[in-house]
Structure formats: C-alpha cells, structure tokens
PDB file of C-alpha atoms in Angstrom:
ATOM      1  CA  MET A  11       4.587  28.954  -4.303  1.00  0.00           C
ATOM      2  CA  ILE A  12       2.975  31.966  -6.301  1.00  0.00           C
ATOM      3  CA  PHE A  13       3.736  30.424  -9.455  1.00  0.00           C
ATOM      4  CA  SER A  14       2.219  27.263  -8.633  1.00  0.00           C
ATOM      5  CA  THR A  15      -0.449  29.000  -7.671  1.00  0.00           C
ATOM      6  CA  LEU A  16      -1.145  30.776 -11.005  1.00  0.00           C
ATOM      7  CA  ILE A  17      -0.183  27.698 -12.918  1.00  0.00           C
ATOM      8  CA  ILE A  18      -3.214  25.729 -11.052  1.00  0.00           C
ATOM      9  CA  MET A  19      -5.092  28.907 -11.797  1.00  0.00           C
ATOM     10  CA  PHE A  20      -4.572  28.894 -15.623  1.00  0.00           C
ATOM     11  CA  PHE A  21      -5.162  24.821 -15.767  1.00  0.00           C
ATOM     12  CA  SER A  22      -8.336  24.941 -13.226  1.00  0.00           C
ATOM     13  CA  TYR A  23     -10.645  25.444 -16.504  1.00  0.00           C
ATOM     14  CA  ASP A  24      -9.708  21.944 -17.382  1.00  0.00           C
ATOM     15  CA  LEU A  25      -9.733  20.203 -14.362  1.00  0.00           C
ATOM     16  CA  LEU A  26      -8.004  17.008 -15.343  1.00  0.00           C
ATOM     17  CA  LEU A  27      -5.111  19.517 -16.056  1.00  0.00           C
ATOM     18  CA  ALA A  28      -5.176  20.482 -12.677  1.00  0.00           C
ATOM     19  CA  GLU A  29      -5.470  17.277 -10.978  1.00  0.00           C
ATOM     20  CA  LEU A  30      -2.162  15.929 -12.855  1.00  0.00           C
ATOM     21  CA  PHE A  31      -0.523  19.145 -12.043  1.00  0.00           C
ATOM     22  CA  ALA A  32      -1.706  18.964  -8.550  1.00  0.00           C
ATOM     23  CA  LEU A  33      -0.163  15.067  -8.651  1.00  0.00           C
ATOM     24  CA  VAL A  34       3.341  16.185 -10.210  1.00  0.00           C
ATOM     25  CA  MET A  35       3.408  18.922  -7.677  1.00  0.00           C
ATOM     26  CA  GLY A  36       2.887  16.307  -4.845  1.00  0.00           C
ATOM     27  CA  ILE A  37       5.273  13.579  -6.051  1.00  0.00           C
ATOM     28  CA  LEU A  38       8.179  16.379  -6.435  1.00  0.00           C
ATOM     29  CA  SER A  39       7.420  17.894  -2.900  1.00  0.00           C
ATOM     30  CA  LEU A  40       7.901  14.160  -1.949  1.00  0.00           C
ATOM     31  CA  ILE A  41      10.904  13.640  -3.638  1.00  0.00           C
ATOM     32  CA  ILE A  42      12.498  16.417  -1.825  1.00  0.00           C
ATOM     33  CA  THR A  43      11.392  16.674   1.029  1.00  0.00           C
ATOM     34  CA  GLN A  44      12.154  13.390   2.910  1.00  0.00           C
ATOM     35  CA  PRO A  45      15.852  14.107   1.628  1.00  0.00           C
ATOM     36  CA  LEU A  46      16.067  17.277   3.453  1.00  0.00           C
ATOM     37  CA  VAL A  47      14.107  15.714   6.598  1.00  0.00           C
ATOM     38  CA  GLY A  48      17.173  13.310   6.429  1.00  0.00           C
ATOM     39  CA  VAL A  49      19.956  15.990   6.370  1.00  0.00           C
ATOM     40  CA  ILE A  50      18.309  18.213   9.228  1.00  0.00           C
ATOM     41  CA  THR A  51      17.799  15.223  11.311  1.00  0.00           C
ATOM     42  CA  GLU A  52      21.426  13.907  10.893  1.00  0.00           C
ATOM     43  CA  LEU A  53      22.553  17.504  11.715  1.00  0.00           C
ATOM     44  CA  ALA A  54      20.569  17.341  14.798  1.00  0.00           C
ATOM     45  CA  SER A  55      21.553  14.383  15.724  1.00  0.00           C
ATOM     46  CA  TYR A  56      25.479  15.998  15.594  1.00  0.00           C
ATOM     47  CA  GLY A  57      24.255  18.598  17.733  1.00  0.00           C
ATOM     48  CA  ILE A  58      24.985  21.444  14.427  1.00  0.00           C
ATOM     49  CA  ALA A  59      21.331  22.162  13.920  1.00  0.00           C
ATOM     50  CA  GLY A  60      19.281  24.609  15.916  1.00  0.00           C
ATOM     51  CA  PRO A  61      16.334  24.376  17.534  1.00  0.00           C
ATOM     52  CA  THR A  62      14.603  26.075  14.469  1.00  0.00           C
ATOM     53  CA  ASP A  63      15.966  23.542  12.135  1.00  0.00           C
ATOM     54  CA  VAL A  64      14.745  20.772  14.639  1.00  0.00           C
ATOM     55  CA  ALA A  65      10.953  22.607  14.601  1.00  0.00           C
ATOM     56  CA  ILE A  66      10.872  22.914  10.800  1.00  0.00           C
ATOM     57  CA  ALA A  67      12.251  19.000  10.508  1.00  0.00           C
ATOM     58  CA  GLN A  68       9.324  18.080  12.397  1.00  0.00           C
ATOM     59  CA  THR A  69       6.877  20.278  10.862  1.00  0.00           C
ATOM     60  CA  LEU A  70       8.315  18.901   7.462  1.00  0.00           C
ATOM     61  CA  THR A  71       7.806  15.260   8.723  1.00  0.00           C
ATOM     62  CA  ALA A  72       4.145  16.513   9.859  1.00  0.00           C
ATOM     63  CA  SER A  73       3.196  18.009   6.271  1.00  0.00           C
ATOM     64  CA  MET A  74       4.903  15.295   4.392  1.00  0.00           C
ATOM     65  CA  TRP A  75       2.106  12.426   5.566  1.00  0.00           C
ATOM     66  CA  ILE A  76      -0.280  15.287   5.389  1.00  0.00           C
ATOM     67  CA  LEU A  77       0.892  15.366   1.576  1.00  0.00           C
ATOM     68  CA  ARG A  78       0.938  11.520   1.307  1.00  0.00           C
ATOM     69  CA  PHE A  79      -2.869  11.401   2.425  1.00  0.00           C
ATOM     70  CA  ILE A  80      -3.804  14.168  -0.057  1.00  0.00           C
ATOM     71  CA  PHE A  81      -1.850  12.458  -2.570  1.00  0.00           C
ATOM     72  CA  LEU A  82      -3.428   8.982  -2.192  1.00  0.00           C
ATOM     73  CA  ALA A  83      -6.806  10.350  -1.984  1.00  0.00           C
ATOM     74  CA  LEU A  84      -5.866  12.029  -5.771  1.00  0.00           C
ATOM     75  CA  ILE A  85      -4.535   9.324  -7.142  1.00  0.00           C
ATOM     76  CA  THR A  86      -7.870   7.255  -5.511  1.00  0.00           C
ATOM     77  CA  HIS A  87      -9.939   9.826  -7.389  1.00  0.00           C
ATOM     78  CA  LEU A  88      -8.428   9.873 -10.854  1.00  0.00           C
ATOM     79  CA  ILE A  89      -8.164   6.199 -10.561  1.00  0.00           C
ATOM     80  CA  ILE A  90     -11.920   5.834 -10.143  1.00  0.00           C
ATOM     81  CA  GLN A  91     -12.515   8.586 -12.443  1.00  0.00           C
ATOM     82  CA  TYR A  92     -10.861   7.424 -15.544  1.00  0.00           C
ATOM     83  CA  ARG A  93     -11.066   3.678 -14.754  1.00  0.00           C
ATOM     84  CA  GLU A  94     -12.457   3.040 -18.542  1.00  0.00           C
ATOM     85  CA  ASP A  95      -9.351   5.107 -19.844  1.00  0.00           C
ATOM     86  CA  ILE A  96      -6.446   3.152 -17.693  1.00  0.00           C
ATOM     87  CA  LEU A  97      -7.734   0.492 -18.458  1.00  0.00           C
ATOM     88  CA  ASN A  98      -7.692   0.758 -22.179  1.00  0.00           C
ATOM     89  CA  ILE A  99      -4.501   1.856 -22.033  1.00  0.00           C
ATOM     90  CA  ALA A 100      -2.833  -0.702 -19.639  1.00  0.00           C
ATOM     91  CA  LYS A 101      -4.438  -2.975 -22.331  1.00  0.00           C
ATOM     92  CA  ALA A 102      -2.662  -1.159 -25.348  1.00  0.00           C
ATOM     93  CA  LEU A 103       0.553  -1.153 -23.232  1.00  0.00           C
ATOM     94  CA  ALA A 104       0.293  -5.347 -22.372  1.00  0.00           C
ATOM     95  CA  ILE A 105      -0.466  -5.773 -26.271  1.00  0.00           C
ATOM     96  CA  ILE A 106       2.376  -3.901 -27.452  1.00  0.00           C
ATOM     97  CA  PHE A 107       4.572  -5.764 -24.609  1.00  0.00           C
ATOM     98  CA  VAL A 108       3.448  -8.669 -25.765  1.00  0.00           C
ATOM     99  CA  LYS A 109       4.410  -8.380 -29.482  1.00  0.00           C
ATOM    100  CA  ILE A 110       7.677  -7.076 -28.845  1.00  0.00           C
ATOM    101  CA  ALA A 111       8.237  -9.894 -26.284  1.00  0.00           C
ATOM    102  CA  TYR A 112       7.280 -12.315 -28.862  1.00  0.00           C
ATOM    103  CA  GLU A 113       9.483 -10.746 -31.509  1.00  0.00           C
ATOM    104  CA  LEU A 114      12.606 -10.704 -29.349  1.00  0.00           C
ATOM    105  CA  LEU A 115      11.808 -14.912 -28.903  1.00  0.00           C
ATOM    106  CA  ILE A 116      11.584 -15.150 -32.238  1.00  0.00           C
ATOM    107  CA  LYS A 117      14.932 -13.443 -33.036  1.00  0.00           C
ATOM    108  CA  ILE A 118      16.356 -15.170 -29.955  1.00  0.00           C
ATOM    109  CA  LYS A 119      15.204 -18.406 -31.460  1.00  0.00           C
ATOM    110  CA  GLU A 120      16.728 -17.835 -34.570  1.00  0.00           C
ATOM    111  CA  LEU A 121      20.057 -16.266 -33.458  1.00  0.00           C
ATOM    112  CA  THR A 122      20.472 -19.535 -31.273  1.00  0.00           C
ATOM    113  CA  GLU A 123      19.747 -22.061 -34.683  1.00  0.00           C
ATOM    114  CA  LYS A 124      22.403 -19.843 -36.281  1.00  0.00           C
ATOM    115  CA  VAL A 125      24.659 -20.479 -33.234  1.00  0.00           C
ATOM    116  CA  ARG A 126      24.249 -23.998 -33.169  1.00  0.00           C
ATOM    117  CA  SER A 127      24.234 -24.220 -37.510  1.00  0.00           C
ATOM    118  CA  LEU A 128      27.906 -22.594 -36.928  1.00  0.00           C
ATOM    119  CA  LYS A 129      28.971 -25.247 -33.831  1.00  0.00           C
ATOM    120  CA  ILE A 130      28.178 -28.077 -36.141  1.00  0.00           C
ATOM    121  CA  SER A 131      29.582 -27.188 -39.238  1.00  0.00           C
TER     122      SER A 131
END
C-alpha cells in the first residue's frame, strides 16, 4: 500500500499516468480479491474459517463493490476525456485488422487453388 501511494505521488505530475496506474491497480485488485473471497466462503461453508475470516470476507465483498463503482467511474472518465484518441486508435486497429484479414483471404485463396490444381493433375 505504501509503495502504491509513493508511485501515485510520483505519477501525480502526469494525471493520465496516475489514472492508468489506478486503473491497473483496480484491475489487479478485482482479479486477486474475488478468488480470495471464494476461498474464505468455501472454508466457512465447511466450518473451517473463523469468525474473523468471515468478517474479512464480508468486508472484501463490500469493498469489491465500491472498487467496481470507482473502476467504472474511472473508465467512463477516461473514455469521455480521451474519446477522440480512443476512436483514432480503434480506427487504426480496425484498418490493420482488415488488411491482415484481406491478406489472409488472398493466401487462403491461393492455397486452395494450388490444392485444386494438384488434385486435377
């Protein structure tokens, strides 16, 4: 937690880097926390987990909902703020994808013609 705070302080000079860092930390937190809650809940169903573990699982569940809300708000903010850049990137990726798909279709057509010519002869 201290390391994360120091990095945010370091990146705070560039707001986009701080937002992206918060986004990555949010993703990692959501990825790590969900299985942890599942394990604690499973242990509690067998009677192995103590009362403090159950309380921790409930707290983690509540904090995950808060984190999801913050995560959605941050994504919405980034999309609204950088929509033009995101659209340009999406257009460029779409053009690249279409070119690759077109080249693959040409290669597939050439290969099928070669196979047909081999079958005929």
